[in-house]
CSV table of C-alpha atoms in Angstrom, one decimal:
chain,number,residue,atom,x,y,z
A,1,MET,CA,26.2,-10.2,-12.1
A,2,SER,CA,23.6,-8.0,-11.8
A,3,LYS,CA,22.8,-4.4,-10.9
A,4,VAL,CA,19.7,-2.3,-9.9
A,5,LEU,CA,16.7,-0.8,-12.3
A,6,HIS,CA,16.2,2.9,-10.7
A,7,LYS,CA,14.4,3.6,-14.0
A,8,PHE,CA,11.0,2.5,-15.1
A,9,THR,CA,10.6,-0.5,-16.9
A,10,ARG,CA,8.4,-2.3,-19.5
A,11,LYS,CA,10.2,-6.0,-18.2
A,12,VAL,CA,9.5,-6.8,-15.5
A,13,PRO,CA,13.3,-7.8,-13.3
A,14,LYS,CA,13.8,-10.2,-10.9
A,15,TRP,CA,13.2,-8.7,-7.1
A,16,ARG,CA,16.1,-9.2,-4.1
A,17,PRO,CA,14.8,-8.7,-0.6
A,18,ARG,CA,16.5,-6.2,1.8
A,19,VAL,CA,15.9,-8.7,4.7
A,20,LYS,CA,15.2,-12.1,4.8
A,21,PRO,CA,13.0,-14.3,3.8
A,22,VAL,CA,11.4,-16.5,5.9
A,23,LYS,CA,12.6,-20.5,4.2
A,24,LEU,CA,9.8,-22.7,4.4
A,25,ALA,CA,12.1,-25.6,5.0
A,26,ASP,CA,12.4,-23.5,9.0
A,27,ALA,CA,8.6,-22.0,8.4
A,28,THR,CA,5.7,-22.6,11.9
A,29,PRO,CA,2.6,-24.7,10.2
A,30,ALA,CA,1.0,-21.1,10.8
A,31,GLN,CA,3.5,-19.8,7.9
A,32,LEU,CA,3.1,-22.7,6.2
A,33,GLU,CA,-1.7,-21.6,6.4
A,34,ALA,CA,-0.7,-18.3,5.7
A,35,LEU,CA,1.1,-19.6,1.9
A,36,LYS,CA,-1.1,-22.4,1.0
A,37,VAL,CA,1.7,-24.2,1.1
A,38,THR,CA,3.3,-27.3,1.8
A,39,PRO,CA,6.5,-27.9,2.8
A,40,SER,CA,8.1,-29.7,-0.5
A,41,SER,CA,6.5,-26.2,-2.2
A,42,THR,CA,9.6,-24.4,-4.4
A,43,LYS,CA,6.9,-22.2,-6.1
A,44,VAL,CA,6.7,-19.5,-3.4
A,45,SER,CA,7.9,-16.3,-3.9
A,46,GLU,CA,10.5,-14.9,-2.4
A,47,TYR,CA,8.6,-11.5,-2.2
A,48,VAL,CA,5.6,-13.9,-0.3
A,49,LEU,CA,8.6,-15.3,1.4
A,50,THR,CA,10.3,-12.1,3.4
A,51,LEU,CA,6.1,-11.3,3.6
A,52,ALA,CA,5.6,-14.8,5.7
A,53,HIS,CA,6.7,-12.5,8.9
A,54,ASP,CA,4.3,-10.9,8.9
A,55,VAL,CA,1.4,-14.4,9.1
A,56,GLU,CA,-1.4,-12.3,10.6
A,57,ILE,CA,-1.6,-9.5,8.3
A,58,LEU,CA,-1.1,-11.2,5.3
A,59,LYS,CA,-3.6,-14.0,5.2
A,60,VAL,CA,-6.4,-10.6,5.6
A,61,ARG,CA,-3.8,-9.1,2.4
A,62,SER,CA,-4.3,-11.2,0.2
A,63,PRO,CA,-8.0,-11.4,-0.2
A,64,LEU,CA,-8.2,-7.8,0.2
A,65,PHE,CA,-5.7,-7.9,-3.6
A,66,ASN,CA,-8.0,-10.5,-5.3
A,67,ALA,CA,-11.0,-8.2,-4.4
A,68,ILE,CA,-9.8,-4.7,-4.7
A,69,MET,CA,-7.9,-6.0,-8.3
A,70,TYR,CA,-10.3,-8.3,-9.7
A,71,ASP,CA,-13.7,-8.9,-7.9
A,72,LYS,CA,-16.8,-8.6,-11.0
A,73,GLY,CA,-18.0,-5.2,-11.8
A,74,GLY,CA,-17.2,-1.2,-11.2
A,75,MET,CA,-14.4,-0.5,-13.2
A,76,SER,CA,-12.4,-2.2,-15.9
A,77,ARG,CA,-9.6,-4.8,-15.0
A,78,SER,CA,-7.8,-2.8,-16.6
A,79,GLU,CA,-8.6,0.7,-15.5
A,80,ARG,CA,-7.9,-0.6,-12.3
A,81,GLU,CA,-4.1,-1.4,-13.4
A,82,LEU,CA,-3.8,1.6,-14.7
A,83,GLY,CA,-5.0,3.2,-10.7
A,84,ALA,CA,-1.8,0.2,-9.9
A,85,ILE,CA,1.2,2.2,-12.6
A,86,ALA,CA,0.4,5.8,-11.3
A,87,ALA,CA,0.7,4.6,-7.5
A,88,SER,CA,4.1,3.2,-8.2
A,89,MET,CA,5.2,5.6,-10.7
A,90,VAL,CA,4.4,8.1,-6.8
A,91,ASN,CA,6.7,5.8,-5.4
A,92,ARG,CA,9.0,5.0,-7.3
A,93,CYS,CA,8.1,1.1,-7.1
A,94,VAL,CA,10.3,0.0,-9.9
A,95,TYR,CA,9.0,-4.0,-10.1
A,96,CYS,CA,4.9,-3.0,-9.3
A,97,ALA,CA,5.0,-0.5,-12.1
A,98,ALA,CA,6.5,-3.8,-14.3
A,99,VAL,CA,4.1,-6.0,-14.0
A,100,HIS,CA,1.1,-3.9,-14.1
A,101,ALA,CA,1.8,-2.4,-16.9
A,102,ASP,CA,2.6,-5.3,-18.3
A,103,ARG,CA,-1.3,-6.7,-16.8
A,104,HIS,CA,-3.3,-3.3,-18.0
A,105,ASP,CA,-1.2,-4.4,-21.6
A,106,LYS,CA,-2.3,-7.5,-21.1
A,107,LEU,CA,-6.3,-6.8,-20.1
A,108,SER,CA,-6.6,-3.6,-23.1
A,109,SER,CA,-5.1,-5.8,-25.3
A,110,SER,CA,-2.7,-2.7,-26.6
A,111,THR,CA,1.3,-1.2,-24.8
A,112,GLU,CA,-0.3,2.5,-27.0
A,113,VAL,CA,-0.9,3.3,-22.9
A,114,THR,CA,2.2,1.9,-21.4
A,115,ASP,CA,3.7,2.9,-24.1
A,116,LYS,CA,3.1,7.6,-23.6
A,117,LEU,CA,4.2,6.6,-19.7
A,118,LEU,CA,7.0,4.9,-19.9
A,119,ALA,CA,8.2,7.5,-21.8
A,120,ARG,CA,7.4,10.1,-20.5
A,121,GLY,CA,6.5,10.0,-17.0
A,122,MET,CA,3.7,12.4,-15.3
A,123,ASN,CA,3.4,14.2,-18.4
A,124,ALA,CA,1.8,11.5,-20.6
A,125,GLU,CA,-0.7,12.4,-22.9
A,126,LEU,CA,-3.5,10.2,-22.5
A,127,SER,CA,-6.9,9.8,-23.5
A,128,PRO,CA,-9.6,12.1,-21.4
A,129,ARG,CA,-11.0,9.5,-20.0
A,130,ASP,CA,-7.4,7.3,-19.0
A,131,ALA,CA,-5.9,11.2,-18.0
A,132,ALA,CA,-8.8,11.8,-15.8
A,133,ILE,CA,-8.5,8.4,-14.4
A,134,PHE,CA,-3.9,8.5,-14.0
A,135,ASN,CA,-4.2,12.3,-12.5
A,136,LEU,CA,-6.7,11.5,-10.4
A,137,ALA,CA,-4.3,8.4,-9.4
A,138,ARG,CA,-0.9,10.0,-8.3
A,139,LYS,CA,-2.7,12.6,-6.3
A,140,LEU,CA,-3.8,10.8,-4.6
A,141,SER,CA,-1.0,8.6,-3.8
A,142,GLU,CA,1.4,11.3,-2.7
A,143,SER,CA,1.7,12.7,1.0
A,144,PRO,CA,0.1,13.9,1.5
A,145,PRO,CA,-2.8,13.2,-0.9
A,146,GLN,CA,-3.3,16.2,-3.5
A,147,ALA,CA,-6.7,14.8,-5.0
A,148,ASN,CA,-9.3,17.1,-4.5
A,149,ALA,CA,-13.0,17.3,-5.3
A,150,GLU,CA,-12.1,18.4,-9.1
A,151,ASP,CA,-10.4,16.1,-9.6
A,152,LEU,CA,-13.3,14.3,-8.9
A,153,MET,CA,-15.5,16.1,-10.9
A,154,ALA,CA,-12.9,15.3,-13.8
A,155,LEU,CA,-13.9,11.6,-13.8
A,156,ARG,CA,-17.9,11.9,-13.7
A,157,LYS,CA,-17.6,14.1,-16.6
A,158,VAL,CA,-15.5,11.5,-18.8
A,159,GLY,CA,-18.5,10.1,-17.4
A,160,LEU,CA,-17.2,7.0,-14.6
A,161,LYS,CA,-20.0,5.9,-12.4
A,162,ASN,CA,-19.6,5.7,-8.6
A,163,GLU,CA,-18.3,1.6,-8.7
A,164,GLU,CA,-16.0,2.6,-10.9
A,165,ILE,CA,-14.4,5.5,-8.5
A,166,LEU,CA,-14.8,3.9,-5.6
A,167,ASP,CA,-12.5,1.5,-7.3
A,168,LEU,CA,-10.1,3.8,-9.0
A,169,ILE,CA,-10.3,4.8,-5.3
A,170,LEU,CA,-9.6,1.8,-3.9
A,171,SER,CA,-7.2,0.5,-6.2
A,172,THR,CA,-5.2,3.4,-5.7
A,173,SER,CA,-4.6,2.5,-1.9
A,174,LEU,CA,-3.9,-0.8,-3.3
A,175,PHE,CA,-0.8,-0.1,-3.9
A,176,GLY,CA,-0.6,3.2,-1.5
A,177,TRP,CA,-0.6,-0.1,0.5
A,178,ALA,CA,1.9,-2.7,-2.2
A,179,ASN,CA,4.4,0.0,-2.8
A,180,ARG,CA,5.7,0.4,0.4
A,181,LEU,CA,5.9,-3.8,0.8
A,182,MET,CA,7.8,-3.8,-2.7
A,183,HIS,CA,10.0,-1.6,-2.5
A,184,VAL,CA,10.8,-1.1,0.4
A,185,LEU,CA,11.7,-4.1,1.7
A,186,GLY,CA,14.0,-5.0,-1.4
A,187,ASP,CA,15.8,-4.1,-4.8
A,188,PRO,CA,14.0,-4.0,-8.5
A,189,ILE,CA,16.9,-6.4,-10.2
A,190,GLN,CA,18.2,-6.6,-14.5
A,191,LEU,CA,20.8,-9.2,-14.5
A,192,ALA,CA,23.4,-9.7,-16.6
A,193,GLU,CA,21.8,-12.3,-18.8
A,194,ASP,CA,18.8,-9.8,-19.4
A,195,GLU,CA,20.7,-7.3,-20.5
B,1,MET,CA,-21.4,-5.4,12.7
B,2,SER,CA,-22.8,-2.9,10.0
B,3,ILE,CA,-19.9,-2.3,7.1
B,4,PHE,CA,-20.6,1.7,7.8
B,5,GLU,CA,-19.3,1.0,11.2
B,6,THR,CA,-16.3,0.1,9.9
B,7,ASN,CA,-13.2,2.6,11.1
B,8,THR,CA,-12.7,2.9,6.9
B,9,LEU,CA,-16.5,4.4,7.1
B,10,VAL,CA,-16.7,5.7,9.9
B,11,VAL,CA,-13.9,8.2,9.6
B,12,SER,CA,-14.4,8.6,6.3
B,13,GLY,CA,-18.0,10.3,7.3
B,14,VAL,CA,-20.4,7.6,4.8
B,15,SER,CA,-23.4,6.4,5.6
B,16,PRO,CA,-26.1,4.1,4.4
B,17,GLU,CA,-27.8,7.5,3.4
B,18,ASP,CA,-25.3,8.9,1.2
B,19,GLY,CA,-25.4,9.0,-2.5
B,20,ILE,CA,-22.1,7.1,-2.6
B,21,GLY,CA,-23.8,4.0,-0.2
B,22,GLU,CA,-25.0,2.4,-2.8
B,23,ALA,CA,-22.0,2.1,-4.2
B,24,ILE,CA,-19.8,1.2,-1.0
B,25,SER,CA,-22.1,-1.7,0.0
B,26,THR,CA,-21.2,-3.4,-3.6
B,27,ARG,CA,-18.3,-4.1,-1.9
B,28,SER,CA,-18.7,-5.1,1.3
B,29,ASN,CA,-16.3,-7.3,0.9
B,30,ILE,CA,-13.3,-4.7,0.9
B,31,PHE,CA,-14.8,-2.5,3.6
B,32,GLU,CA,-15.2,-6.2,6.2
B,33,LEU,CA,-11.3,-6.8,4.9
B,34,THR,CA,-9.8,-3.7,5.4
B,35,GLN,CA,-11.7,-3.7,9.6
B,36,LEU,CA,-9.9,-7.6,9.7
B,37,ALA,CA,-5.6,-5.5,7.9
B,38,GLU,CA,-6.6,-2.9,10.2
B,39,ALA,CA,-6.6,-4.6,14.0
B,40,SER,CA,-4.1,-7.4,11.9
B,41,VAL,CA,-1.0,-4.2,11.8
B,42,LEU,CA,-2.7,-2.7,14.9
B,43,ARG,CA,-3.6,-4.7,17.4
B,44,PRO,CA,-1.6,-9.0,16.2
B,45,MET,CA,-0.9,-11.4,18.5
B,46,GLU,CA,2.3,-11.2,17.5
B,47,TYR,CA,4.0,-8.0,17.5
B,48,GLY,CA,7.5,-8.0,17.8
B,49,MET,CA,9.2,-5.6,19.3
B,50,PHE,CA,5.9,-3.2,18.2
B,51,PRO,CA,2.8,-3.8,20.9
B,52,HIS,CA,-0.2,-2.6,20.2
B,53,ASP,CA,0.3,0.4,22.1
B,54,VAL,CA,2.9,2.1,20.4
B,55,ARG,CA,1.2,0.6,16.7
B,56,ALA,CA,-1.5,2.7,17.8
B,57,ALA,CA,0.8,5.7,18.5
B,58,LEU,CA,2.8,5.1,15.1
B,59,ALA,CA,0.0,4.6,13.7
B,60,TYR,CA,-1.4,8.0,14.5
B,61,ARG,CA,1.3,10.4,14.0
B,62,ILE,CA,1.4,8.4,9.6
B,63,ALA,CA,-2.0,9.4,9.6
B,64,ALA,CA,-1.5,12.6,11.4
B,65,ASN,CA,1.6,13.6,9.0
B,66,ALA,CA,-0.2,12.7,6.3
B,67,GLY,CA,-3.0,14.9,7.3
B,68,GLU,CA,-5.2,13.1,7.4
B,69,THR,CA,-7.2,13.9,11.3
B,70,GLN,CA,-10.0,12.7,12.0
B,71,LEU,CA,-7.8,8.3,11.3
B,72,ALA,CA,-5.1,10.3,13.9
B,73,GLU,CA,-8.2,10.9,16.1
B,74,HIS,CA,-9.4,7.6,15.4
B,75,TYR,CA,-6.0,6.4,17.3
B,76,ALA,CA,-4.7,8.6,19.6
B,77,ALA,CA,-7.7,6.5,21.9
B,78,ALA,CA,-5.3,3.9,22.1
B,79,PHE,CA,-1.5,5.4,22.1
B,80,GLY,CA,-1.9,5.5,26.2
B,81,ASP,CA,1.7,6.5,27.5
B,82,ASN,CA,2.9,6.0,23.7
B,83,TYR,CA,2.4,9.9,23.6
B,84,ASN,CA,6.2,10.7,23.0
B,85,ILE,CA,6.7,8.6,20.1
B,86,ALA,CA,3.3,10.5,17.8
B,87,GLN,CA,4.8,13.2,18.8
B,88,SER,CA,8.3,11.8,17.8
B,89,ARG,CA,9.7,12.8,21.0
B,90,ILE,CA,12.9,10.2,21.5
B,91,ILE,CA,12.4,7.9,24.5
B,92,GLU,CA,14.9,5.2,24.1
B,93,GLU,CA,17.7,7.5,22.2
B,94,LYS,CA,19.6,4.7,19.8
B,95,LEU,CA,15.4,3.0,18.6
B,96,ASP,CA,14.2,5.9,18.5
B,97,SER,CA,16.0,7.6,16.3
B,98,THR,CA,16.4,5.4,13.8
B,99,LEU,CA,12.3,4.0,13.7
B,100,ILE,CA,10.5,7.9,13.4
B,101,PRO,CA,13.2,8.8,10.2
B,102,PHE,CA,11.8,5.2,8.9
B,103,VAL,CA,8.6,5.7,9.3
B,104,ASP,CA,8.1,9.2,8.5
B,105,LYS,CA,10.4,7.7,5.1
B,106,ALA,CA,8.7,4.8,4.5
B,107,ALA,CA,4.8,6.6,4.6
B,108,HIS,CA,5.8,10.1,3.2
B,109,ALA,CA,9.0,9.9,0.7
B,110,THR,CA,8.6,5.7,-0.2
B,111,LYS,CA,10.0,7.2,-3.3
B,112,ASP,CA,13.9,8.0,-1.5
B,113,ILE,CA,13.5,4.4,0.5
B,114,VAL,CA,17.5,3.4,-0.6
B,115,ALA,CA,18.5,-0.4,1.0
B,116,GLU,CA,20.9,2.3,3.3
B,117,ASP,CA,17.8,2.4,5.1
B,118,ILE,CA,16.6,-1.2,6.5
B,119,LEU,CA,20.9,-1.6,7.5
B,120,LYS,CA,19.8,1.4,9.9
B,121,LEU,CA,16.7,-0.6,11.3
B,122,GLN,CA,19.2,-3.9,11.3
B,123,ALA,CA,22.2,-1.8,12.9
B,124,VAL,CA,19.8,-1.0,15.5
B,125,GLY,CA,18.5,-4.6,16.2
B,126,VAL,CA,15.5,-4.3,14.9
B,127,SER,CA,15.1,-8.5,13.4
B,128,ASP,CA,14.1,-8.6,10.2
B,129,ALA,CA,10.9,-10.8,11.0
B,130,ASP,CA,9.8,-7.1,13.0
B,131,ILE,CA,10.7,-5.0,10.6
B,132,VAL,CA,8.3,-7.0,7.8
B,133,ARG,CA,5.6,-5.9,10.6
B,134,LEU,CA,7.3,-2.3,10.9
B,135,CYS,CA,6.4,-1.9,7.3
B,136,GLU,CA,3.0,-4.0,6.7
B,137,LEU,CA,1.3,-1.5,9.5
B,138,ILE,CA,3.4,2.1,7.8
B,139,ALA,CA,2.0,0.3,4.9
B,140,PHE,CA,-1.5,-0.3,6.1
B,141,VAL,CA,-2.2,3.3,7.7
B,142,ALA,CA,-1.5,4.3,3.9
B,143,TYR,CA,-3.9,2.3,2.3
B,144,GLN,CA,-6.1,3.8,5.0
B,145,VAL,CA,-5.9,6.5,5.0
B,146,ARG,CA,-5.9,6.9,0.2
B,147,VAL,CA,-9.6,5.3,0.7
B,148,VAL,CA,-10.5,7.7,3.3
B,149,VAL,CA,-9.4,11.0,1.7
B,150,GLY,CA,-10.4,9.8,-1.6
B,151,LEU,CA,-14.4,8.0,0.4
B,152,ARG,CA,-14.7,11.6,2.2
B,153,LEU,CA,-14.2,13.8,-2.1
B,154,MET,CA,-16.5,10.4,-2.6
B,155,ASN,CA,-19.1,12.2,-0.7
B,156,GLY,CA,-18.2,16.0,-1.3
B,157,GLY,CA,-16.0,16.8,1.0
B,158,ILE,CA,-12.2,17.5,0.7
């Protein structure tokens, strides 16, 4: 038995696609190249196999994702994750929010921020710096985007430099993309044994 | 091509001489990949049921509805006879009456998407591969809208 999760959670759920993923055994050479796997591989996620229906963008999106979230310099990785969490909360991507809350916790060696976000959502009382970051990311994620000059000024007031603000805009925007794949193409599932 | 000639930076109005130009240059790989991503979703070799002009029309619609008129104008040049899709008039009633509401919902009310929305697309004959292609297009434009808005704010604009 399994059930679809609608509330944000810390425990990373399973993701169940709403469309049929590509079967690895039937994958074309172009799909295998994009997946960077051999037909005998067994550890390709259903999410990636779903995205393998469109290999041209999959081949570009993976390095773009890695560059935005992991490249050195600029904003700390944990703060980029905060942008990802804010976008995922606006777009209600329960799976993305859980994965990136977990990454934020590990990178910052603390659950303090995500405890507050999971308990109080958009009304969480964060430190001035985290609040300015979360607020810009939340408002940029709305549709149409609601971020304004005041929100930008708030980031500068808590000491963010241009390189950091740019990384926040990129990581938040990237999750505007990721959420529209993960949340639209599948469901976050809690398995019975996890209850 | 300089990164400042990529469509995303051109539309955002940022130049190398601007105060944020130096910061942007440190992430040149990201803007190069963003340009490649735009080509991959707007002008792919395997376009499925969404030819390039239809994709441009949908991109126009998504950007315009997000209030990003300059990005919408960028896409307007490429959609040719598919102006009707961009303006949400129905061309092929059964398909477009399902497709257009899905595009609008996935782009602008993402949180409200449910499994039934995908079932509706499948019921009018959209293949699973085309559903993924469509979602990638919607998702990329949503990303690009936010990068453009964010950069313009950073650069002192509204």
